Coordinates of C-alpha atoms and ligand atoms in Angstrom, one line a residue:
M16 CA 21.2 -6.4 -4.3
N17 CA 19.4 -7.9 -1.2
F18 CA 16.5 -9.3 -3.3
P19 CA 16.0 -11.5 -6.3
L20 CA 15.8 -9.5 -9.5
E21 CA 12.4 -11.0 -10.4
H22 CA 10.9 -9.3 -7.3
R23 CA 12.0 -5.9 -8.7
Y24 CA 12.1 -4.4 -5.3
Y25 CA 13.0 -5.3 -1.7
K26 CA 9.7 -6.8 -0.4
Y27 CA 9.0 -6.6 3.3
S28 CA 7.7 -10.2 3.3
Y29 CA 11.0 -11.4 1.8
Y30 CA 13.0 -9.5 4.4
L31 CA 10.9 -10.9 7.3
K32 CA 11.1 -14.5 6.0
N33 CA 14.9 -14.2 5.8
K34 CA 15.2 -12.6 9.2
F35 CA 12.9 -14.8 11.2
G36 CA 13.0 -18.0 9.1
E37 CA 9.3 -18.2 8.6
K38 CA 6.3 -16.0 8.0
V39 CA 5.9 -13.2 10.5
Y40 CA 2.8 -11.0 10.6
K41 CA 2.1 -7.8 12.5
V42 CA -0.6 -7.6 15.1
P43 CA -1.7 -3.9 15.2
V44 CA -2.8 -2.4 18.5
N45 CA -4.2 0.8 19.7
A46 CA -2.7 1.5 23.2
G47 CA -4.6 4.7 23.7
F48 CA -1.9 7.2 23.1
T49 CA -2.3 10.8 21.7
C50 CA 0.1 13.1 19.8
P51 CA 1.7 16.5 20.6
T52 CA -0.3 18.0 17.7
R53 CA -3.5 16.8 19.3
D54 CA -3.2 17.3 23.1
G55 CA -2.3 21.0 22.8
H56 CA 1.4 20.6 23.3
L57 CA 2.1 21.6 19.7
G58 CA -1.5 22.1 18.5
T59 CA -4.9 20.5 18.5
G60 CA -6.7 18.5 15.8
G61 CA -3.5 16.7 14.6
C62 CA -1.7 16.8 11.3
I63 CA -4.2 18.1 8.7
Y64 CA -4.4 14.8 6.7
C65 CA -4.7 12.5 9.7
N66 CA -7.7 10.5 10.8
N67 CA -6.5 7.4 12.7
A68 CA -9.9 5.7 12.1
S69 CA -9.1 5.6 8.4
F70 CA -6.3 3.0 8.9
S71 CA -6.7 1.7 12.4
P72 CA -9.5 -0.8 12.7
T73 CA -9.3 -0.9 16.5
D74 CA -9.8 2.8 16.8
R75 CA -13.5 2.8 17.0
D76 CA -13.8 0.1 19.6
I77 CA -10.8 0.2 21.9
K78 CA -10.3 -3.0 23.8
S79 CA -7.5 -3.6 26.3
I80 CA -4.1 -4.3 24.9
D81 CA -4.4 -7.9 26.0
E82 CA -7.7 -8.4 24.2
Q83 CA -6.3 -6.8 21.1
I84 CA -3.2 -9.0 21.1
E85 CA -5.0 -12.2 21.9
A86 CA -7.7 -11.5 19.2
G87 CA -4.9 -10.6 16.6
I88 CA -2.9 -13.7 17.4
Q89 CA -6.0 -16.0 17.2
R90 CA -6.9 -14.5 13.8
L91 CA -3.4 -15.2 12.5
Q92 CA -3.2 -18.7 14.0
K93 CA -6.3 -19.6 11.9
R94 CA -4.1 -18.8 8.9
N95 CA -1.2 -21.0 10.3
I96 CA 0.9 -18.0 11.2
Y97 CA 2.8 -18.5 14.5
K98 CA 5.3 -15.6 14.7
Y99 CA 4.2 -12.1 15.4
L100 CA 5.4 -8.5 15.7
I101 CA 3.2 -6.4 17.9
Y102 CA 2.6 -3.2 16.1
F103 CA 1.9 -0.1 18.3
Q104 CA 0.2 1.7 15.4
S105 CA -2.3 4.4 16.5
Y106 CA -1.1 7.9 17.3
T107 CA 2.4 8.5 18.8
N108 CA 3.5 5.3 20.7
T109 CA 6.5 6.7 22.5
Y110 CA 4.6 9.8 23.8
A111 CA 4.2 8.8 27.5
P112 CA 6.3 8.4 30.6
C113 CA 9.0 5.8 30.1
Q114 CA 7.7 3.6 33.0
K115 CA 4.3 3.3 31.3
L116 CA 6.0 2.6 27.9
E117 CA 8.2 -0.1 29.4
K118 CA 5.3 -1.9 31.0
L119 CA 3.3 -1.9 27.8
Y120 CA 6.2 -3.0 25.5
R121 CA 7.3 -5.8 27.9
K122 CA 3.8 -7.0 28.3
A123 CA 3.4 -7.3 24.5
L124 CA 6.7 -9.2 24.3
D125 CA 5.6 -11.8 26.8
Y126 CA 3.1 -13.3 24.4
K127 CA 4.0 -16.7 22.9
G128 CA 5.2 -16.3 19.4
V129 CA 6.0 -12.6 19.6
V130 CA 9.4 -12.0 18.1
G131 CA 9.5 -8.2 18.4
L132 CA 7.8 -4.8 18.3
C133 CA 7.1 -2.2 15.7
I134 CA 6.5 1.2 17.3
G135 CA 5.0 4.1 15.3
T136 CA 6.1 7.5 16.4
R137 CA 7.2 11.0 15.5
P138 CA 10.8 12.2 15.2
D139 CA 10.3 14.7 18.0
C140 CA 9.1 12.1 20.4
V141 CA 12.2 9.9 20.7
G142 CA 14.1 11.7 23.5
K143 CA 17.1 10.5 25.5
D144 CA 15.1 8.5 28.0
V145 CA 12.8 6.8 25.4
L146 CA 15.9 6.0 23.3
S147 CA 17.7 4.5 26.3
L148 CA 14.6 2.3 27.0
L149 CA 14.3 1.2 23.4
N150 CA 18.1 0.5 23.3
N151 CA 17.7 -1.8 26.4
I152 CA 14.8 -3.7 24.9
N153 CA 16.6 -3.9 21.5
Q154 CA 19.5 -5.8 23.2
D155 CA 17.4 -9.0 23.5
T156 CA 14.7 -8.6 20.9
Y157 CA 13.8 -7.0 17.6
I158 CA 12.5 -3.4 17.6
S159 CA 11.5 -1.4 14.6
L160 CA 10.8 2.2 15.1
E161 CA 8.4 3.6 12.5
I162 CA 9.1 7.2 12.1
G163 CA 6.7 9.7 10.4
I164 CA 8.9 11.6 8.0
E165 CA 6.0 12.5 5.7
S166 CA 8.1 15.0 3.7
V167 CA 11.7 16.2 3.4
Y168 CA 10.4 19.7 2.6
N169 CA 9.8 22.1 5.4
K170 CA 7.2 24.1 3.4
T171 CA 5.1 20.9 3.3
L172 CA 5.7 20.0 7.0
E173 CA 4.5 23.5 7.9
W174 CA 1.4 23.3 5.6
V175 CA 0.3 20.0 7.2
R176 CA 1.1 21.3 10.7
R177 CA 3.4 18.5 11.7
G178 CA 5.0 20.7 14.4
H179 CA 8.6 19.7 13.5
D180 CA 10.9 20.3 10.6
F181 CA 13.0 17.9 8.4
Q182 CA 16.2 18.7 10.4
T183 CA 14.5 17.2 13.5
T184 CA 13.8 14.1 11.5
Q185 CA 17.4 13.8 10.3
A186 CA 18.8 14.3 13.8
A187 CA 16.4 11.8 15.4
I188 CA 17.1 9.1 12.8
A189 CA 20.9 9.6 13.2
R190 CA 20.5 9.2 17.0
I191 CA 18.4 6.1 16.7
K192 CA 20.7 4.5 14.1
E193 CA 23.7 5.1 16.4
K194 CA 21.9 2.6 18.8
N195 CA 21.5 0.2 15.9
I196 CA 17.7 0.1 16.1
H197 CA 15.8 -0.7 13.0
V198 CA 14.1 2.4 11.5
S199 CA 11.3 2.4 9.0
G200 CA 10.1 5.8 7.6
H201 CA 6.6 6.7 6.6
Y202 CA 6.5 9.0 3.6
I203 CA 3.7 10.7 1.7
L204 CA 3.8 11.6 -2.0
G205 CA 1.3 13.9 -3.6
F206 CA 1.1 17.0 -1.4
P207 CA 0.0 20.0 -3.5
T208 CA 2.9 22.0 -2.0
E209 CA 5.4 19.9 -4.0
T210 CA 6.1 19.4 -7.7
K211 CA 6.6 16.0 -9.2
K212 CA 10.2 16.9 -9.7
E213 CA 10.5 17.7 -5.9
M214 CA 8.8 14.4 -5.0
L215 CA 11.2 12.4 -7.1
A216 CA 14.2 14.3 -5.8
S217 CA 13.1 13.4 -2.2
A218 CA 14.3 9.9 -2.8
E219 CA 17.9 11.1 -2.7
K220 CA 17.4 12.7 0.7
I221 CA 15.7 9.6 1.9
N222 CA 18.7 7.5 0.8
R223 CA 20.9 9.7 2.9
L224 CA 18.9 9.2 6.1
Q225 CA 20.2 5.6 6.4
I226 CA 16.7 4.2 7.1
D227 CA 16.2 0.4 6.9
A228 CA 12.7 0.4 5.5
I229 CA 10.0 2.7 4.1
K230 CA 6.2 2.9 3.7
L231 CA 5.2 5.0 0.7
H232 CA 1.7 6.4 0.8
H233 CA -0.2 8.4 -1.8
L234 CA -1.9 11.5 -0.4
H235 CA -5.5 10.8 0.0
I236 CA -8.3 12.8 1.6
V237 CA -10.2 11.2 4.4
K238 CA -13.3 12.3 6.3
N239 CA -13.1 14.3 9.5
T240 CA -9.8 16.0 8.7
K241 CA -8.7 19.6 8.2
L242 CA -7.5 18.5 4.7
A243 CA -11.0 17.4 3.8
K244 CA -12.3 20.9 4.5
I245 CA -9.4 22.5 2.5
Y246 CA -10.1 20.1 -0.4
K247 CA -13.8 20.7 -0.3
K248 CA -13.2 24.5 -0.5
S249 CA -10.5 24.4 -3.1
P250 CA -10.0 21.0 -4.7
F251 CA -6.5 20.2 -5.9
E252 CA -5.1 17.5 -8.1
L253 CA -4.5 14.1 -6.7
F254 CA -2.7 11.1 -8.4
S255 CA -4.8 8.8 -10.5
A256 CA -3.9 5.1 -10.3
P257 CA -1.9 5.1 -13.6
E258 CA -0.1 8.3 -12.5
W259 CA 0.7 6.7 -9.2
I260 CA 2.1 3.6 -10.8
N261 CA 4.4 5.7 -13.0
L262 CA 5.6 7.8 -10.1
I263 CA 6.3 4.8 -7.9
V264 CA 8.3 3.1 -10.6
E265 CA 10.4 6.2 -11.0
Y266 CA 10.7 6.6 -7.2
L267 CA 11.8 3.0 -6.7
E268 CA 14.5 3.4 -9.3
R269 CA 15.9 6.3 -7.4
L270 CA 15.6 4.6 -3.9
D271 CA 18.6 2.8 -2.5
A272 CA 18.2 -1.0 -3.1
G273 CA 19.0 -1.8 0.5
I274 CA 15.8 -0.1 1.8
V275 CA 13.0 -2.6 2.5
I276 CA 9.7 -1.6 1.0
Q277 CA 6.8 -2.0 3.4
R278 CA 4.2 -0.2 1.4
L279 CA 3.7 1.2 -2.0
M280 CA 0.4 3.0 -1.5
G281 CA -1.9 4.3 1.1
D282 CA -4.8 2.1 2.2
A283 CA -7.6 4.1 3.8
R284 CA -10.7 2.3 4.9
G285 CA -13.4 2.7 2.1
D286 CA -16.0 4.3 4.4
T287 CA -13.6 7.1 5.4
L288 CA -12.1 7.8 1.9
I289 CA -13.2 10.9 0.0
A290 CA -10.5 11.0 -2.8
P291 CA -8.9 9.8 -4.9
Q292 CA -11.3 6.9 -5.7
W293 CA -9.3 4.5 -7.9
D294 CA -10.9 1.7 -10.0
M295 CA -7.8 -0.6 -9.4
N296 CA -7.4 -2.5 -6.2
K297 CA -4.1 -2.8 -4.2
F298 CA -3.2 -6.2 -5.8
Q299 CA -3.7 -4.7 -9.4
I300 CA -1.6 -1.6 -8.5
L301 CA 1.3 -3.6 -7.0
S302 CA 1.3 -6.0 -9.9
A303 CA 1.3 -3.1 -12.4
I304 CA 4.3 -1.5 -10.6
K305 CA 6.2 -4.8 -10.8
D306 CA 5.3 -5.3 -14.5
K307 CA 6.3 -1.8 -15.4
L308 CA 9.7 -2.2 -13.7
A309 CA 10.2 -5.5 -15.6
A310 CA 9.2 -3.9 -18.9
R311 CA 11.8 -1.2 -18.3
D312 CA 14.3 -3.9 -17.4
S313 CA 14.7 -2.0 -14.2
H314 CA 14.5 -2.4 -10.4
Q315 CA 14.7 -0.6 -7.1
G316 CA 18.0 1.3 -6.9
G317 CA 18.6 1.2 -10.7
K318 CA 19.1 5.0 -10.8
A319 CA 19.9 5.6 -7.1
K320 CA 22.4 8.3 -6.1
Ligands
SF4_19 S1 -0.1 11.9 11.5 FE1 0.8 10.9 13.3 S2 1.6 12.6 14.5 FE2 0.1 13.5 13.1 S3 -1.8 13.5 14.2 FE3 -1.8 11.6 13.0 S4 -1.0 10.1 14.4 FE4 -0.5 12.1 15.3

């Protein structure tokens, strides 16, 4: 086990502290990218659940990359944090010509205190040239590619109009891992296309992907999305906070203990969130998950296959 038993799961903060020797925080940036499901290449309007403004505070008021990085670093310095990962967060951050990508990534790495990059992208947007660029940069610094897996079930990927299937995800992650680049997967639990049994069973498929880290999100409905329209017309069941706590406890038990946990719930901005509205905050939910694992004398990976 890579984490102390009292943590009950492999916390991202614990991983970062061990890797970099001190606290490291992410500085999120919006570099003005788009996605193939938005620009007409694979569709328009994006994946049905997605509204970047719900999680990306810089989305409404895009400043230059330099301004965003400088402001982010200044904010963290006030909290005595001096090491940073620049997080290319909004939209698909490998979806541009390699020359443009290289310039952006290297510029971000030039800032004092920056120890690496986290790059959010889709499995179908890490082609040969992009991978070769990332591989070069990864030789001298830390890169974590954050890949939107979202579901291991093709019926769900079709329903949300991702524009790729799970086999594409498996192949992309295998290629990236061959280059020894850190991979974090984004995963959503709660789609009405999946039963609870299928959701829990997905942990086994996730374990086989050989990813290094994961962000687990509950499905929520945010404003200005196709999903909001679907939900308004025919509402479906979403997880309550206690149901989510129970599901995550069971999910963590099935997840390989070597996978770093970056998130255990979604975190939509309040003014964009339609449902579910929980009366527990993030801190209370995380603490309830930990307490429940302890009460079961259990931990991440306790039942992993
Ligand atoms: S979920 Fe990701 S790939 Fe889909 S539209 Fe949103 S940012 Fe683009």
